[in-house]
Tab-separated table of C-alpha atoms in Angstrom:
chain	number	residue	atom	x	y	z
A	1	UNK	CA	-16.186	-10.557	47.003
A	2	UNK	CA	-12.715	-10.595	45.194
A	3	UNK	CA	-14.218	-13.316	42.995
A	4	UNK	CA	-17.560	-11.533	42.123
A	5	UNK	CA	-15.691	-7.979	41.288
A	6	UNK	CA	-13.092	-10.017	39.121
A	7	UNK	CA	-15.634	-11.968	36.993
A	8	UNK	CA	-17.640	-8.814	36.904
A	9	UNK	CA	-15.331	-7.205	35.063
A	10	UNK	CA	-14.161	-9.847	32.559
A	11	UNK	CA	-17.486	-9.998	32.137
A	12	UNK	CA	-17.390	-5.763	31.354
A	13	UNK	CA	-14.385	-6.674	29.627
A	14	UNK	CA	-15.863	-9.283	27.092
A	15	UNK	CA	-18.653	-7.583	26.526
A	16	UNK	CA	-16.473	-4.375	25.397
A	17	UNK	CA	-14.692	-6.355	23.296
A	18	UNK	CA	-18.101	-8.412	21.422
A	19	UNK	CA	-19.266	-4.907	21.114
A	20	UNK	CA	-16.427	-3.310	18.917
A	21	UNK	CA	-16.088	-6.422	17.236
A	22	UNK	CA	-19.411	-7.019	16.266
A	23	UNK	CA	-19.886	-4.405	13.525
A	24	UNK	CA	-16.183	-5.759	11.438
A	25	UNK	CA	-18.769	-8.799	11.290
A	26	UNK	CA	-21.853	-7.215	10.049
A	27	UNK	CA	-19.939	-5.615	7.471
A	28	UNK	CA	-20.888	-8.111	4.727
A	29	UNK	CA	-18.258	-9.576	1.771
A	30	UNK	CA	-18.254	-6.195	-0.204
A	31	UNK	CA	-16.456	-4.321	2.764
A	32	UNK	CA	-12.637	-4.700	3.691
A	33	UNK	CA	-10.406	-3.066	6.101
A	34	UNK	CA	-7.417	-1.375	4.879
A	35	UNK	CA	-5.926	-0.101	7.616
A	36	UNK	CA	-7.166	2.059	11.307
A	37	UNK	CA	-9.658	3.621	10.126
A	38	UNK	CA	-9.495	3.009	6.473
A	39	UNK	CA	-12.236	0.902	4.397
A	40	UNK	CA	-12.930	0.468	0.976
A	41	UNK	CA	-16.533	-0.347	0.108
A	42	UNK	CA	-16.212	-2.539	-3.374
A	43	UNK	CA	-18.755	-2.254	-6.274
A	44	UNK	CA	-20.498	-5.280	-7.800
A	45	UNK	CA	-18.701	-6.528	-10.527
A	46	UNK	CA	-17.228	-3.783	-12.678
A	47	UNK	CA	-18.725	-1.127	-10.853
A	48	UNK	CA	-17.474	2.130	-8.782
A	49	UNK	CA	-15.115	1.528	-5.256
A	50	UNK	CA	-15.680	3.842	-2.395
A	51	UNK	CA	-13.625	4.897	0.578
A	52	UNK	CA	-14.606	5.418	4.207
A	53	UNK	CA	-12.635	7.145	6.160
A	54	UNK	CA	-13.150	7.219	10.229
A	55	UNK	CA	-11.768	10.528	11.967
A	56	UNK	CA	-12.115	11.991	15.488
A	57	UNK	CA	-14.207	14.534	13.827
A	58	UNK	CA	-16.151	12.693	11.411
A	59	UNK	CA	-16.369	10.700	8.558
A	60	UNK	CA	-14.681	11.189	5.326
A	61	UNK	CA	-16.037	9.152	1.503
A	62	UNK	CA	-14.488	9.111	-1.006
A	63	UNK	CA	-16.900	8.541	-3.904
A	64	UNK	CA	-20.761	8.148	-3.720
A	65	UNK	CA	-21.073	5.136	-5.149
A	66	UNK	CA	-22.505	3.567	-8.802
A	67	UNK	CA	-26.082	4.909	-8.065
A	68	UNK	CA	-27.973	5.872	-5.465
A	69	UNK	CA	-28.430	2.089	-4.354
A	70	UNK	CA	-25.035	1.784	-3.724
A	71	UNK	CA	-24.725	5.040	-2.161
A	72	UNK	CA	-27.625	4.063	0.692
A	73	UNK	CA	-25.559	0.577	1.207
A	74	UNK	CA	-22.433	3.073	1.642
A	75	UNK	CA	-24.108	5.027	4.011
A	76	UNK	CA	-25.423	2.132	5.967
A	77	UNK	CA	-22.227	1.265	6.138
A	78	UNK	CA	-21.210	3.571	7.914
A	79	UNK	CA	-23.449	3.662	10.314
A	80	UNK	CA	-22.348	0.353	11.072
A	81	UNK	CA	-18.755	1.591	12.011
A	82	UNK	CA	-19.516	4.591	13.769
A	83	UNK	CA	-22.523	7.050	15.379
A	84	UNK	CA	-20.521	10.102	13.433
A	85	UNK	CA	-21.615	12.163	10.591
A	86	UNK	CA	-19.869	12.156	7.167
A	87	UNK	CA	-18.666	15.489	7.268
A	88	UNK	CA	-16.226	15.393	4.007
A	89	UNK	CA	-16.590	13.445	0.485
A	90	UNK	CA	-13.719	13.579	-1.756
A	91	UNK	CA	-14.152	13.294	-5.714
A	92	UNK	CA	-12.008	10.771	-7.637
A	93	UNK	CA	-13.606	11.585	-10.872
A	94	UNK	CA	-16.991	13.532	-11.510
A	95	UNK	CA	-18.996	11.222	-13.360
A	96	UNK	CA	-22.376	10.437	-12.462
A	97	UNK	CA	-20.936	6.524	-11.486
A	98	UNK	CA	-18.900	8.533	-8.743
A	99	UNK	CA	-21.227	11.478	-8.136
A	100	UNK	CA	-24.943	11.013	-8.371
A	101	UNK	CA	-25.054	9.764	-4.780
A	102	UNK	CA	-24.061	12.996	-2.842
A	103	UNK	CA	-27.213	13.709	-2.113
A	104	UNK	CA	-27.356	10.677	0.573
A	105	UNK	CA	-24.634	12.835	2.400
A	106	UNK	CA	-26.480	15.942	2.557
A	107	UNK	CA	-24.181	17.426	5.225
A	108	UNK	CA	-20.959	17.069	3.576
A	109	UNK	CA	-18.623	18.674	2.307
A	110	UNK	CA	-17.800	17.695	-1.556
A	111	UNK	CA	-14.298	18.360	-2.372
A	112	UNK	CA	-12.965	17.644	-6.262
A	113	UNK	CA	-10.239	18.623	-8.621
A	114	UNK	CA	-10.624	21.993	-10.645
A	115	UNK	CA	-12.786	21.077	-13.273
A	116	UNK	CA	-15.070	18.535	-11.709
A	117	UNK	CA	-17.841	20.640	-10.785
A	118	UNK	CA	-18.136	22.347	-14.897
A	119	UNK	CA	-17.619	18.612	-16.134
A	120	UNK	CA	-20.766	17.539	-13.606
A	121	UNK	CA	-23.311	20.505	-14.381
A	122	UNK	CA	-22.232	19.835	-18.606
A	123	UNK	CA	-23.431	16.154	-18.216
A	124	UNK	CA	-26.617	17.349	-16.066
A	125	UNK	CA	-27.149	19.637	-19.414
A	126	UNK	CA	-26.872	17.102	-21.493
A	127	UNK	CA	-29.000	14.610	-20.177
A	128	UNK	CA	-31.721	16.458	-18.378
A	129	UNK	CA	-33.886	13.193	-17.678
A	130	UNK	CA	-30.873	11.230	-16.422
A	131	UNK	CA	-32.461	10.644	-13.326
A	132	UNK	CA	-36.037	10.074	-14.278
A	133	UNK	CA	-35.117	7.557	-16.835
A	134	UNK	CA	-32.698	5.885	-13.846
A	135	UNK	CA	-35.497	6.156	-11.188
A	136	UNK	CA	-37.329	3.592	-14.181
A	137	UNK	CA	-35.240	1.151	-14.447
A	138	UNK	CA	-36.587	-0.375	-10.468
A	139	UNK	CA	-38.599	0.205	-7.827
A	140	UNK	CA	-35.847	-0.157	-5.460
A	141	UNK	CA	-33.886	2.564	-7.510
A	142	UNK	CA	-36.668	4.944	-7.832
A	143	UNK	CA	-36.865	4.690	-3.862
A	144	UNK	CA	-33.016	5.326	-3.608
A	145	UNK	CA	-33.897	8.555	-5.116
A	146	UNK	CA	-36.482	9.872	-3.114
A	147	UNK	CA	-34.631	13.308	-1.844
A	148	UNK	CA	-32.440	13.241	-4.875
A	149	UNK	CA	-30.726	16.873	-5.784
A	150	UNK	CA	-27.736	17.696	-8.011
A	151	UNK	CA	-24.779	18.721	-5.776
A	152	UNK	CA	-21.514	19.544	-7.103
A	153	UNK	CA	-18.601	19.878	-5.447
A	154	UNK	CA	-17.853	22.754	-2.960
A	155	UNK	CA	-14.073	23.280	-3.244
A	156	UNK	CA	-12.508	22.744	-5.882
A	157	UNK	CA	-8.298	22.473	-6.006
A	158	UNK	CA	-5.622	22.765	-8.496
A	159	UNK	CA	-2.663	20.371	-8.391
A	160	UNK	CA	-2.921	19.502	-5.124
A	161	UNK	CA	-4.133	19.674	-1.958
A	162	UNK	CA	-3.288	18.350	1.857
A	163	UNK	CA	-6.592	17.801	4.435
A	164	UNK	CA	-5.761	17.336	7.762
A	165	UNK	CA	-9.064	16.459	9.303
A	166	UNK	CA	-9.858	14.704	12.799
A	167	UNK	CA	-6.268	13.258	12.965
A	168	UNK	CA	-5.884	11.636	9.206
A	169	UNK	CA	-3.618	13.313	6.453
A	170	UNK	CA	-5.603	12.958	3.394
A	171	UNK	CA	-3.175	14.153	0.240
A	172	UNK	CA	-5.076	15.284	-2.673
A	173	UNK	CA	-3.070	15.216	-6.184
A	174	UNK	CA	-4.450	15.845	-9.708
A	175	UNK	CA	-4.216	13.737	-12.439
A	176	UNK	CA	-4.334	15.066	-16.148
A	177	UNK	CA	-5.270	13.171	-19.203
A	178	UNK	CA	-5.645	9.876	-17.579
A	179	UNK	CA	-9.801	9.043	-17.840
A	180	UNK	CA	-12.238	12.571	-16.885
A	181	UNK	CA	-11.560	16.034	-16.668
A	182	UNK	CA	-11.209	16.128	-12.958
A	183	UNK	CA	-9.440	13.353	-11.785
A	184	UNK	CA	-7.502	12.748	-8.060
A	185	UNK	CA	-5.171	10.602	-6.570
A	186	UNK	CA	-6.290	10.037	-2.974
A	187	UNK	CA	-3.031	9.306	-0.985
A	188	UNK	CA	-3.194	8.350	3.090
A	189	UNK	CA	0.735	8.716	3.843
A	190	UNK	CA	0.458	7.125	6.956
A	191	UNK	CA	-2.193	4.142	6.337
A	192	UNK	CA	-0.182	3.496	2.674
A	193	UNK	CA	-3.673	3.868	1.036
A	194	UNK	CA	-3.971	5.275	-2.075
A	195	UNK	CA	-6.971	5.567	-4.184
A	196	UNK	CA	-6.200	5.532	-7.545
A	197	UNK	CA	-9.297	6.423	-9.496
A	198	UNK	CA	-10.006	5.388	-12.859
A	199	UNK	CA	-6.583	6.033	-14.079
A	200	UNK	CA	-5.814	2.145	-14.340
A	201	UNK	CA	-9.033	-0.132	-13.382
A	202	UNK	CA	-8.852	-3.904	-13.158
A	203	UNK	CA	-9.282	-6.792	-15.499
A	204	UNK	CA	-11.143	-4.565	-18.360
A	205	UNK	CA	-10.615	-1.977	-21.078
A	206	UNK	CA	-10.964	1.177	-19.781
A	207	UNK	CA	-12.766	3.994	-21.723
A	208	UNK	CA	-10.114	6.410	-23.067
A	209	UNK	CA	-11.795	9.682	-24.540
A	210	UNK	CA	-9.922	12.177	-27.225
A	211	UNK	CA	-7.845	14.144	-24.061
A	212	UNK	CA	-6.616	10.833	-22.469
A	213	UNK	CA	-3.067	9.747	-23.770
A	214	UNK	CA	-1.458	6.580	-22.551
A	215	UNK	CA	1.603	8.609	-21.242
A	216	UNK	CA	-0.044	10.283	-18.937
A	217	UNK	CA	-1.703	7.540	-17.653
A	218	UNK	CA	1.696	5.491	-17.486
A	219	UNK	CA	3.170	8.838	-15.873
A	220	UNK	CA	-0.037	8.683	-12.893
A	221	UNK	CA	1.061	4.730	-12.369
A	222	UNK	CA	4.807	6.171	-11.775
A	223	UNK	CA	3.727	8.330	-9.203
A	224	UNK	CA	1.527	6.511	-7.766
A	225	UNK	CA	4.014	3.814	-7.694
A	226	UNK	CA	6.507	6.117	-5.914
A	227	UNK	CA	4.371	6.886	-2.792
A	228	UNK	CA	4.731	3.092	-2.150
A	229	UNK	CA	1.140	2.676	-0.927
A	230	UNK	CA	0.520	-0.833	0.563
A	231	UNK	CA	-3.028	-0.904	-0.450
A	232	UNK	CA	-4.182	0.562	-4.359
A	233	UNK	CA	-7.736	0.943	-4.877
A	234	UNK	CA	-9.368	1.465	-8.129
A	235	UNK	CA	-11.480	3.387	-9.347
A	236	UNK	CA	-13.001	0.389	-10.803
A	237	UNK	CA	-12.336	-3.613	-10.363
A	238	UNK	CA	-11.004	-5.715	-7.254
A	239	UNK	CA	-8.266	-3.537	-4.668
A	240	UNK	CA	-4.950	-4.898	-4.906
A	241	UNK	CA	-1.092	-3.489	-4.766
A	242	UNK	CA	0.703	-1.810	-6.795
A	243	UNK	CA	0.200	-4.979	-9.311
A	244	UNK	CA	-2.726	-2.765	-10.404
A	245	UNK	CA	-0.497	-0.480	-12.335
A	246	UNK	CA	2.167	-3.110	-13.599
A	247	UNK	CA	-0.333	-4.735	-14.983
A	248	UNK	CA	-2.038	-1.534	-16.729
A	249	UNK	CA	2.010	-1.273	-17.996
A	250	UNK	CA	2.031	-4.211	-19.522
A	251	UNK	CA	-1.079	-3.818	-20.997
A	252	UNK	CA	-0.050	-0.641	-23.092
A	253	UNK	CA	2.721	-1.465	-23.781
A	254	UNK	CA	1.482	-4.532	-25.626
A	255	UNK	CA	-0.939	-2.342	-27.500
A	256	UNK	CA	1.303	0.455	-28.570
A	257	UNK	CA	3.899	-2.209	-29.794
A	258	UNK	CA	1.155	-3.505	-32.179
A	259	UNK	CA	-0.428	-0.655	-33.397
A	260	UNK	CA	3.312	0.753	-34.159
A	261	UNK	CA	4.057	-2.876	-36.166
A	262	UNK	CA	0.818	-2.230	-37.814
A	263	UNK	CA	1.562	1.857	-38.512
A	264	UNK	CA	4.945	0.828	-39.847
A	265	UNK	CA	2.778	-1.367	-42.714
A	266	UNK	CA	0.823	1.759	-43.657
A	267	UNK	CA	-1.951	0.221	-42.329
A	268	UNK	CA	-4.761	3.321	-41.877
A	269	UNK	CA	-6.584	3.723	-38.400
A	270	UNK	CA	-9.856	2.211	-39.528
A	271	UNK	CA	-7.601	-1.038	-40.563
A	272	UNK	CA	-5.704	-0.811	-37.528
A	273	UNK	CA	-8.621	-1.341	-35.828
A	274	UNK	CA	-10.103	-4.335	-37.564
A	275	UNK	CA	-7.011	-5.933	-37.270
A	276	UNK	CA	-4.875	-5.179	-34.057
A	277	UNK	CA	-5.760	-8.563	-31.828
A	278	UNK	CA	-5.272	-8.617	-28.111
A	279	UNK	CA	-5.779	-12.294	-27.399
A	280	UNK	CA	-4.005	-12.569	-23.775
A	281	UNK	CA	-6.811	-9.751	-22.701
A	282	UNK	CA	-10.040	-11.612	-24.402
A	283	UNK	CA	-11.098	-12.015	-20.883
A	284	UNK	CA	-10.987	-9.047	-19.966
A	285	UNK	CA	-14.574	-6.950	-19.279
A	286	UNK	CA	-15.864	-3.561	-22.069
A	287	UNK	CA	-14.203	-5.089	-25.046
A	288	UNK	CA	-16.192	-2.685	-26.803
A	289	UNK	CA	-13.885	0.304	-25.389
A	290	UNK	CA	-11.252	-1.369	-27.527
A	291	UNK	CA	-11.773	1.159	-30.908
A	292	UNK	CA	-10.634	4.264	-28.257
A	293	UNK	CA	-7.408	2.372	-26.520
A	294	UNK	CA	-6.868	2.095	-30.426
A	295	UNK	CA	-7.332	5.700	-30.982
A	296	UNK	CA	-5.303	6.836	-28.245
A	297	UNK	CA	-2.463	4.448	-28.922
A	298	UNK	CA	-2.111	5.684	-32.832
A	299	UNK	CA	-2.032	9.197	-31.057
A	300	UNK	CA	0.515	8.327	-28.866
A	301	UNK	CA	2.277	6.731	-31.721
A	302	UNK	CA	2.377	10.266	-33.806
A	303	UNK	CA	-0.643	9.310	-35.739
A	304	UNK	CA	-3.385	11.810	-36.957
A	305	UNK	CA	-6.599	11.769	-36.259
């Protein structure tokens, strides 16, 4: 009888253990644990990173997603880790590559820096067919979209902002000038997580517009830096350490050293960019971006424009 009760419950045992293990291998490639509780879902190629976030009281993402494809394979995600709602989804940035997919969360709450739901509803504006021209371009995305309504966020905070929420800290902190109007810093003190948004993305030119400068985006990678996360995750581009923003560094500071050479020639802006060559970045993705890194470095530089 001893014998029976003990194998009967290493048997409980093992199946308790294939049971919670079984979903960390369903997860697929694009998934990866950061930490307890912590999991960044990655984009396809150059696309938007999420963040999933397991609490005692729910679920917390951070960003929807590229589109509303993504945002379904985020949400079946989830399910995959746990039977609780998503209660919370935190804005890194409000463009419709981070945005469009709160809708497949209809039960959350949407939280964002001040700023992100005006820059959100001025896109919507502007583009009025956004979605029926994206429900075209597939079947599979038109049936993504099925349920589909604009929601902006629901709080919105200034500087920053501390969520303690089903036993996580989640630090919110506001970024200025570095890629959108409403950008955050998402910092877990205790899991070393940070999510960095599109202030530095990985291994391609980012897109700076006129308010971006380079020094405050070198001034987010500082304090970013100084939390001394473990894990960085991009807004954009393959997670990684703190690399992320050395690399960014180095990357500007190439630039702005020749642009200056080139603004010390009297070269104008239009012939700065013809001629300003960044050869140990050729492989990098969005060459095309290159014209407003130019812009932004003559800026930085005391140029005119």
């Amino acid at each position: 009888m001893r014998s029976m009760r003990f194998m009967s419950a290493m048997l409980a045992v093992a199946l308790i253990v294939m049971a919670s293990s079984a979903p960390a291998q369903d997860l697929g490639p694009r998934v990866k644990k950061l930490a307890d509780g912590v999991y960044v879902h990655t984009g396809n190629g150059f696309d938007s990173n999420s963040g999933i976030i397991l609490t005692d009281e729910g679920v917390v993402v951070i960003d929807t997603g590229q589109n509303p494809i993504e945002s379904r394979d985020i949400m079946a995600t989830v399910k995959k880790l746990t039977t609780m709602p998503v209660r919370l989804v935190i804005d890194t940035e409000p463009h419709a590559d981070h945005t469009t997919g709160h809708f497949v969360f209809p039960d959350a709450l949407v939280v964002a820096a001040a700023g992100g739901g005006d820059s959100m509803r001025g896109a919507e504006r502007a583009a009025p067919d956004r979605i029926q021209r994206l429900a075209a371009t597939s079947p599979a995305m038109k049936t993504a979209l099925e349920g589909y309504r604009f929601i902006a966020p629901h709080i919105e905070y200034h500087d920053k902002m501390t969520i303690t929420f089903g036993g996580k800290t989640i630090e919110l902190i506001y970024m200025k000038g570095v890629h959108s109007e409403s950008d955050t810093a998402v910092w877990l003190p205790k899991e070393r997580v940070v999510f960095s948004a599109s202030a530095f993305v990985v291994n391609q030119i980012n897109i700076l517009r006129p308010f971006v400068t380079i020094p405050d985006i070198l001034a987010a990678g500082k304090m970013m830096r100084a939390l001394n996360p473990e894990n960085v995750v991009p807004g954009h581009g393959t997670p990684g350490t703190v690399q992320i923003f050395d690399d960014g560094e180095k990357y500007y500071a190439l630039l702005m050293q020749r642009v200056d050479a080139l603004m010390k020639q009297g070269k104008s802006l239009d012939d700065i960019k013809k001629e300003v060559k960044m050869p140990e970045y050729a492989s990098w993705g969005n060459q095309e971006r290159m014209p407003t890194n130019v812009d932004a470095a003559y800026k930085a530089l005391g140029g005119k424009i």
